[in-house]
Coordinates of C-alpha atoms and ligand atoms in Angstrom, one line a residue:
M1 CA 2.5 -1.8 -22.6
L2 CA 3.5 0.5 -19.8
L3 CA 1.5 -0.1 -16.6
L4 CA 0.4 3.2 -15.0
I5 CA -1.7 1.7 -12.3
P6 CA -1.2 1.8 -8.5
G7 CA -0.3 -1.9 -8.3
P8 CA 0.8 -4.2 -9.6
V9 CA 3.3 -1.8 -11.0
A10 CA 5.7 -1.7 -13.9
T11 CA 8.9 -3.6 -13.0
R12 CA 12.4 -3.6 -14.2
P13 CA 13.6 -6.5 -16.5
E14 CA 16.1 -7.6 -13.8
V15 CA 13.2 -8.2 -11.4
R16 CA 11.2 -10.2 -13.9
A17 CA 14.3 -12.2 -14.8
A18 CA 14.7 -13.4 -11.2
L19 CA 11.5 -15.3 -11.6
S20 CA 12.8 -17.7 -14.3
Q21 CA 14.3 -20.4 -12.1
D22 CA 13.2 -23.4 -10.1
I23 CA 13.6 -22.9 -6.4
A24 CA 13.2 -25.4 -3.5
P25 CA 12.2 -23.2 -0.6
W26 CA 13.2 -25.6 2.1
D27 CA 16.7 -26.0 0.6
P28 CA 19.4 -24.3 2.7
S29 CA 20.5 -22.2 -0.3
F30 CA 17.1 -20.4 -0.3
R31 CA 17.2 -19.5 3.4
P32 CA 19.9 -16.7 3.3
L33 CA 18.1 -15.1 0.4
Y34 CA 14.9 -15.0 2.3
A35 CA 16.4 -14.0 5.6
G36 CA 18.3 -11.2 3.8
V37 CA 15.0 -9.8 2.3
R38 CA 13.6 -9.7 5.8
S39 CA 16.4 -7.7 7.3
R40 CA 16.4 -5.2 4.4
L41 CA 12.6 -4.7 4.9
A42 CA 13.2 -4.1 8.7
E43 CA 15.8 -1.4 7.8
I44 CA 13.4 0.3 5.4
G45 CA 10.7 0.4 8.1
R46 CA 13.3 1.4 10.8
C47 CA 12.3 -1.5 12.9
D48 CA 14.0 -2.2 16.2
L49 CA 14.7 -6.0 15.8
T50 CA 14.6 -6.5 19.6
Q51 CA 11.0 -5.4 19.5
H52 CA 9.7 -6.0 15.9
A53 CA 9.4 -9.0 13.6
V54 CA 9.1 -9.0 9.8
L55 CA 6.4 -11.5 9.1
P56 CA 5.6 -12.8 5.6
L57 CA 2.3 -14.0 4.3
Q58 CA 1.6 -15.6 1.0
G59 CA -0.9 -13.6 -1.1
C60 CA -2.1 -10.1 -1.6
G61 CA -2.1 -7.1 0.6
H62 CA -5.7 -7.5 2.0
F63 CA -4.7 -10.9 3.3
A64 CA -2.0 -9.3 5.4
V65 CA -4.3 -6.5 6.6
E66 CA -6.7 -9.2 7.7
A67 CA -3.9 -11.2 9.4
A68 CA -2.9 -8.0 11.3
V69 CA -6.5 -7.3 12.4
R70 CA -7.1 -10.9 13.5
S71 CA -3.7 -11.3 15.3
L72 CA -3.5 -7.9 17.0
L73 CA -7.1 -6.8 17.7
P74 CA -8.6 -9.2 20.1
L75 CA -12.3 -10.2 19.8
G76 CA -14.1 -7.6 21.8
G77 CA -11.6 -4.9 20.7
K78 CA -12.9 -1.9 18.8
L79 CA -11.2 -0.5 15.7
L80 CA -11.6 3.2 14.8
V81 CA -11.2 3.7 11.1
P82 CA -11.0 7.2 9.5
M83 CA -13.1 6.7 6.4
T84 CA -10.6 8.2 3.9
G85 CA -11.8 6.2 0.8
S86 CA -12.3 2.8 -0.6
Y87 CA -9.2 1.2 1.1
A88 CA -10.5 2.4 4.5
E89 CA -13.9 0.9 3.6
R90 CA -12.1 -2.4 2.8
M91 CA -10.3 -2.4 6.2
A92 CA -13.6 -1.7 7.9
R93 CA -15.4 -4.5 6.0
L94 CA -12.7 -7.2 6.6
T95 CA -12.6 -6.3 10.3
R96 CA -16.3 -6.6 10.7
E97 CA -16.3 -9.9 8.9
T98 CA -13.9 -11.3 11.5
G99 CA -16.5 -10.4 14.2
R100 CA -14.7 -7.3 15.5
V101 CA -16.4 -4.0 16.1
V102 CA -15.6 -1.1 13.8
V103 CA -16.3 2.6 14.6
E104 CA -16.3 4.7 11.4
L105 CA -14.8 8.2 11.7
P106 CA -16.1 10.4 8.9
A107 CA -13.1 11.9 6.9
S108 CA -12.5 13.9 3.8
S109 CA -11.6 12.0 0.6
V110 CA -9.6 15.0 -0.7
A111 CA -7.6 16.1 2.4
P112 CA -5.5 14.5 5.1
V113 CA -7.2 13.2 8.3
E114 CA -7.1 15.8 11.1
P115 CA -5.3 14.3 14.1
D116 CA -7.7 16.3 16.3
S117 CA -10.7 14.5 14.9
V118 CA -9.0 11.2 15.9
A119 CA -8.3 12.5 19.4
R120 CA -11.9 13.5 19.8
A121 CA -13.2 10.2 18.7
L122 CA -10.9 8.3 21.0
A123 CA -11.9 10.6 24.0
A124 CA -15.6 9.9 23.2
D125 CA -15.3 6.1 23.2
P126 CA -12.9 4.5 25.7
E127 CA -13.7 1.1 24.3
I128 CA -11.8 1.9 21.1
S129 CA -8.6 -0.1 21.5
H130 CA -7.0 0.5 18.0
V131 CA -7.0 2.9 15.1
G132 CA -6.8 1.5 11.6
L133 CA -5.2 4.0 9.3
V134 CA -4.6 3.9 5.6
Y135 CA -1.3 5.7 5.0
S136 CA -1.7 6.4 1.3
E137 CA -5.3 6.2 0.3
T138 CA -4.9 4.6 -3.1
S139 CA -8.5 5.5 -4.2
S140 CA -7.9 9.2 -4.1
G141 CA -4.2 9.8 -4.0
V142 CA -4.2 11.6 -0.6
V143 CA -1.4 10.7 1.7
H144 CA -2.2 10.8 5.4
D145 CA 0.2 11.6 8.3
P146 CA 0.7 8.4 10.3
A147 CA 3.3 10.1 12.5
A148 CA 1.0 12.9 13.6
I149 CA -2.0 10.6 14.0
S150 CA 0.0 8.0 15.9
D151 CA 1.2 10.6 18.3
V152 CA -2.4 11.4 19.2
V153 CA -3.2 7.7 19.5
R154 CA -0.2 7.2 21.8
G155 CA -1.4 10.1 23.9
A156 CA -4.7 8.5 24.3
G157 CA -3.1 5.1 25.3
R158 CA -4.4 3.2 22.2
R159 CA -2.7 1.3 19.4
V160 CA -2.3 1.7 15.6
L161 CA -2.7 -0.8 12.8
L162 CA -1.3 0.9 9.7
D163 CA -2.1 -0.1 6.1
A164 CA 1.1 1.0 4.4
V165 CA 0.5 -1.0 1.3
S166 CA 0.8 1.8 -1.2
A167 CA 3.4 3.7 0.9
F168 CA 6.1 1.3 2.1
G169 CA 9.4 1.8 0.3
A170 CA 8.6 5.4 -0.9
L171 CA 7.0 7.2 2.0
P172 CA 8.9 7.3 5.3
L173 CA 8.1 4.9 8.1
N174 CA 9.8 4.8 11.5
M175 CA 8.5 1.9 13.5
A176 CA 11.1 2.4 16.3
A177 CA 10.0 6.0 16.9
H178 CA 6.3 4.9 17.1
P179 CA 5.9 2.2 19.7
E180 CA 2.2 2.6 19.5
I181 CA 2.1 1.1 16.0
D182 CA 1.5 -2.6 16.5
A183 CA 1.6 -3.4 12.8
A184 CA 2.4 -1.9 9.4
V185 CA 1.4 -3.9 6.4
F186 CA 2.7 -3.8 2.8
T187 CA 3.2 -6.0 -0.3
A188 CA 6.1 -6.7 -2.7
N189 CA 4.4 -5.1 -5.7
K190 CA 3.8 -1.5 -5.0
C191 CA 6.5 1.0 -4.1
L192 CA 9.1 -1.8 -3.7
E193 CA 8.6 -2.6 -7.4
G194 CA 8.6 -6.3 -6.9
I195 CA 6.1 -8.9 -8.2
A196 CA 2.7 -9.6 -6.6
G197 CA 2.3 -12.7 -4.5
V198 CA 3.8 -12.0 -1.1
S199 CA 2.9 -9.5 1.6
F200 CA 4.4 -8.6 4.9
V201 CA 3.6 -7.3 8.4
L202 CA 6.1 -5.4 10.5
A203 CA 4.7 -6.3 13.9
R204 CA 5.5 -5.6 17.6
V205 CA 6.4 -8.9 19.2
D206 CA 5.0 -7.9 22.6
A207 CA 1.6 -7.2 21.0
L208 CA 1.7 -10.5 19.1
Q209 CA 2.4 -12.3 22.3
R210 CA -0.2 -10.4 24.3
H211 CA -2.9 -11.4 21.8
A212 CA -1.6 -14.9 21.0
G213 CA -4.5 -17.2 20.0
C214 CA -7.0 -14.5 19.1
A215 CA -6.7 -14.9 15.3
G216 CA -9.5 -17.5 14.9
S217 CA -7.6 -18.7 11.8
W218 CA -4.5 -20.8 11.4
S219 CA -3.7 -19.4 8.0
F220 CA -3.9 -15.7 9.1
D221 CA -2.3 -16.2 12.6
L222 CA 0.8 -13.9 12.7
H223 CA 1.7 -15.2 16.2
D224 CA 1.9 -18.7 14.7
I225 CA 4.1 -17.4 11.9
Y226 CA 6.3 -15.6 14.4
Q227 CA 6.7 -18.8 16.5
H228 CA 7.6 -20.7 13.4
C229 CA 10.3 -18.3 12.6
V230 CA 11.7 -18.5 16.1
R231 CA 11.6 -22.3 16.0
D232 CA 12.8 -23.0 12.5
D233 CA 14.8 -19.8 11.8
W234 CA 14.2 -16.6 9.9
G235 CA 15.1 -18.2 6.6
S236 CA 12.1 -20.6 6.7
F237 CA 8.5 -20.2 5.6
R238 CA 5.6 -21.9 7.4
F239 CA 3.8 -23.1 4.2
T240 CA 5.0 -23.2 0.6
P241 CA 6.0 -19.7 -0.3
A242 CA 6.1 -17.9 -3.6
A243 CA 9.8 -18.5 -3.7
Q244 CA 10.4 -16.9 -7.2
V245 CA 8.5 -13.8 -6.1
M246 CA 10.8 -13.6 -3.1
A247 CA 13.8 -13.9 -5.4
A248 CA 12.4 -11.1 -7.5
L249 CA 11.9 -9.0 -4.4
R250 CA 15.5 -9.5 -3.4
T251 CA 16.5 -8.0 -6.8
A252 CA 14.0 -5.2 -6.4
L253 CA 15.4 -4.4 -3.0
R254 CA 18.9 -4.2 -4.4
L255 CA 17.7 -1.8 -7.1
L256 CA 16.0 0.3 -4.4
A257 CA 19.3 0.5 -2.5
A258 CA 21.2 1.4 -5.7
E259 CA 18.7 4.1 -6.5
G260 CA 19.4 5.7 -3.1
G261 CA 16.8 4.0 -0.9
Q262 CA 13.4 5.3 0.2
P263 CA 14.2 9.1 -0.1
A264 CA 15.4 8.7 -3.7
R265 CA 12.4 6.6 -4.6
L266 CA 10.1 9.2 -3.0
A267 CA 11.8 12.0 -5.0
R268 CA 11.3 10.1 -8.3
Y269 CA 7.6 9.4 -7.6
Q270 CA 7.1 13.1 -6.6
A271 CA 8.7 14.1 -9.9
N272 CA 6.4 11.6 -11.7
A273 CA 3.3 13.0 -10.0
A274 CA 4.3 16.6 -10.7
A275 CA 4.8 15.9 -14.4
L276 CA 1.5 14.2 -14.5
Y277 CA -0.4 16.9 -12.5
D278 CA 1.0 19.7 -14.7
G279 CA 0.4 17.8 -17.9
M280 CA -3.2 16.8 -17.1
T281 CA -3.9 20.5 -16.2
R282 CA -2.2 21.7 -19.4
I283 CA -4.4 19.6 -21.7
G284 CA -7.6 20.9 -20.0
L285 CA -8.3 18.0 -17.5
R286 CA -8.8 18.7 -13.8
P287 CA -7.1 16.6 -11.1
Y288 CA -9.4 15.4 -8.3
V289 CA -7.3 16.5 -5.4
S290 CA -5.8 20.0 -4.9
R291 CA -2.0 20.3 -5.5
E292 CA -1.4 20.7 -1.7
A293 CA -3.2 17.5 -0.8
Q294 CA -2.0 15.5 -3.8
G295 CA 0.3 12.6 -2.9
P296 CA 3.1 11.1 -5.1
I297 CA 1.5 7.6 -5.4
V298 CA -1.5 7.9 -7.6
L299 CA -3.3 10.8 -9.3
N300 CA -7.1 10.9 -10.0
V301 CA -8.5 13.1 -12.7
H302 CA -12.2 14.1 -13.0
A303 CA -14.0 12.5 -15.9
P304 CA -14.7 15.0 -18.6
A305 CA -18.3 16.2 -18.8
D306 CA -18.5 15.6 -22.6
P307 CA -21.2 13.2 -23.7
A308 CA -18.6 11.4 -25.9
W309 CA -16.6 10.4 -22.7
S310 CA -16.5 6.8 -21.6
L311 CA -13.9 5.3 -19.3
P312 CA -13.7 2.0 -21.2
G313 CA -13.3 3.9 -24.4
F314 CA -10.5 6.1 -23.0
V315 CA -8.7 3.1 -21.5
A316 CA -8.8 1.3 -24.8
A317 CA -7.6 4.4 -26.7
L318 CA -4.7 4.7 -24.2
K319 CA -3.9 1.0 -24.6
A320 CA -3.6 1.4 -28.3
R321 CA -1.0 4.1 -27.5
G322 CA 1.0 1.9 -25.2
F323 CA -0.3 2.8 -21.7
L324 CA -2.5 1.0 -19.2
I325 CA -4.4 2.9 -16.6
S326 CA -6.9 1.8 -13.9
N327 CA -10.2 0.8 -15.5
F328 CA -12.7 1.5 -12.8
Y329 CA -14.0 4.5 -10.8
N330 CA -13.7 4.5 -7.0
T331 CA -14.5 8.1 -6.0
A332 CA -17.8 9.7 -5.1
T333 CA -17.9 11.6 -8.4
P334 CA -16.2 9.7 -11.4
S335 CA -12.5 10.2 -11.7
F336 CA -9.9 8.0 -13.6
R337 CA -6.7 6.9 -11.8
V338 CA -3.2 7.0 -13.1
G339 CA -0.5 5.4 -10.9
C340 CA 2.8 7.4 -10.4
I341 CA 4.7 4.4 -8.9
G342 CA 6.7 1.6 -10.4
A343 CA 9.7 1.5 -12.7
V344 CA 8.7 4.7 -14.5
T345 CA 10.1 8.2 -14.8
P346 CA 8.9 11.7 -15.6
G347 CA 9.7 11.1 -19.2
D348 CA 7.1 8.3 -19.3
F349 CA 4.5 10.8 -17.9
H350 CA 5.4 13.4 -20.6
R351 CA 4.7 10.7 -23.2
F352 CA 1.6 9.7 -21.4
V353 CA 0.2 13.2 -21.4
R354 CA 0.6 13.4 -25.2
A355 CA -1.1 10.0 -25.6
A356 CA -4.0 11.2 -23.4
D357 CA -4.4 14.4 -25.4
S358 CA -4.4 12.5 -28.6
A359 CA -6.9 9.8 -27.2
L360 CA -9.3 12.5 -26.1
T361 CA -9.2 14.2 -29.5
A362 CA -9.7 10.9 -31.3
M363 CA -12.7 10.2 -29.1
G364 CA -14.2 13.5 -30.1
I365 CA -14.2 15.0 -26.6
R366 CA -14.4 18.7 -26.6
Q367 CA -15.4 19.5 -23.0
R368 CA -12.5 18.2 -21.0
A369 CA -13.5 19.9 -17.7
P370 CA -15.8 18.0 -15.3
A371 CA -19.5 18.8 -15.0
Ligands
PLP401 C1 -3.1 -2.2 -3.0 C2 -3.6 -1.9 -1.7 C3 -4.0 -2.9 -0.8 C4 -4.0 -4.4 -1.1 O1 -4.4 -4.7 -2.3 P1 -4.3 -6.2 -2.8 O2 -5.0 -6.2 -4.1 O3 -5.0 -7.0 -1.7 O4 -2.8 -6.6 -2.8 C5 -4.5 -2.5 0.5 N1 -4.4 -1.2 0.9 C6 -4.0 -0.2 0.0 C7 -4.0 1.2 0.5 C8 -3.6 -0.5 -1.3 O5 -3.2 0.4 -2.1

């Protein structure tokens, strides 16, 4: 079964093989492995290691987003969130649940956020201390421009928390060039093509120190994680880590380097998305986002208007043909999602388009365009 979902993604056999060993995470032989992973991640994010720390957290991406909010946005701080789609909604919700105040900035779900709209919102409310931006909005496939938006935020003297979960490893990130970004968050299992179970925050040390003690949670306290690293060294974890997942991530990072690093990975994903966009259009389906606004991470396609259409039926028909796509809707009008990331190539998408064509025919769907 080939996973064409925007996480967890299809992985290479070498990555999965790295899981099949017992590991004692406190043994000295694990420490260099883990420390090496962190320095490679710092390079990919273009961190300046005199100013930034690579902080790990057991668990999924939302845990790391919550840790960043708790550790870097003090109680009483206000977070402006451009409402780009369901991942922005999640950031807004988890921030509110920590007792912080969220200001929602209305935004398009099919076009990048306008930096000017962020500038206006910041000018209108001097109490907003941070902007929470989703780099690649995985619900729609639109990629936003953190460099342009961060420039505006820096100009206004505020800070950025960046959800780079479905971006890191493929889309560029330059932490050193953007000192206003306090944190960028990602996981092992999206564009890095590792296994789910560990997430990371690239964080500014001065911001961590400034807000030390504000997390209101020991588990999610990035400053505490940072202090542990300083005290016990960068090869040690605070609580029991997913050590096999970390070993698999080391292999995944070696494969990323062998492929040519972030630019090469981006080029492969762009080729995947182009093959998918063209193919879906060719068989009479309509992508949700215009070609200009379409990002290389995930592609949404309008549900056909035909009465014979059902998403569970389509997902099952595709599974029978060897492909797994996302099985829920998360856009205002129904659209199905196909991931373009993972250990997959344009050839896989050519085969997928033929499978989708055959599945629609078998389901008796004649009107493939949306209502
Ligand atoms: C996948 C994803 C997350 C985190 O998802 P988890 O299921 O918590 O790992 C957060 N933000 C974005 C934009 C994502 O694509």
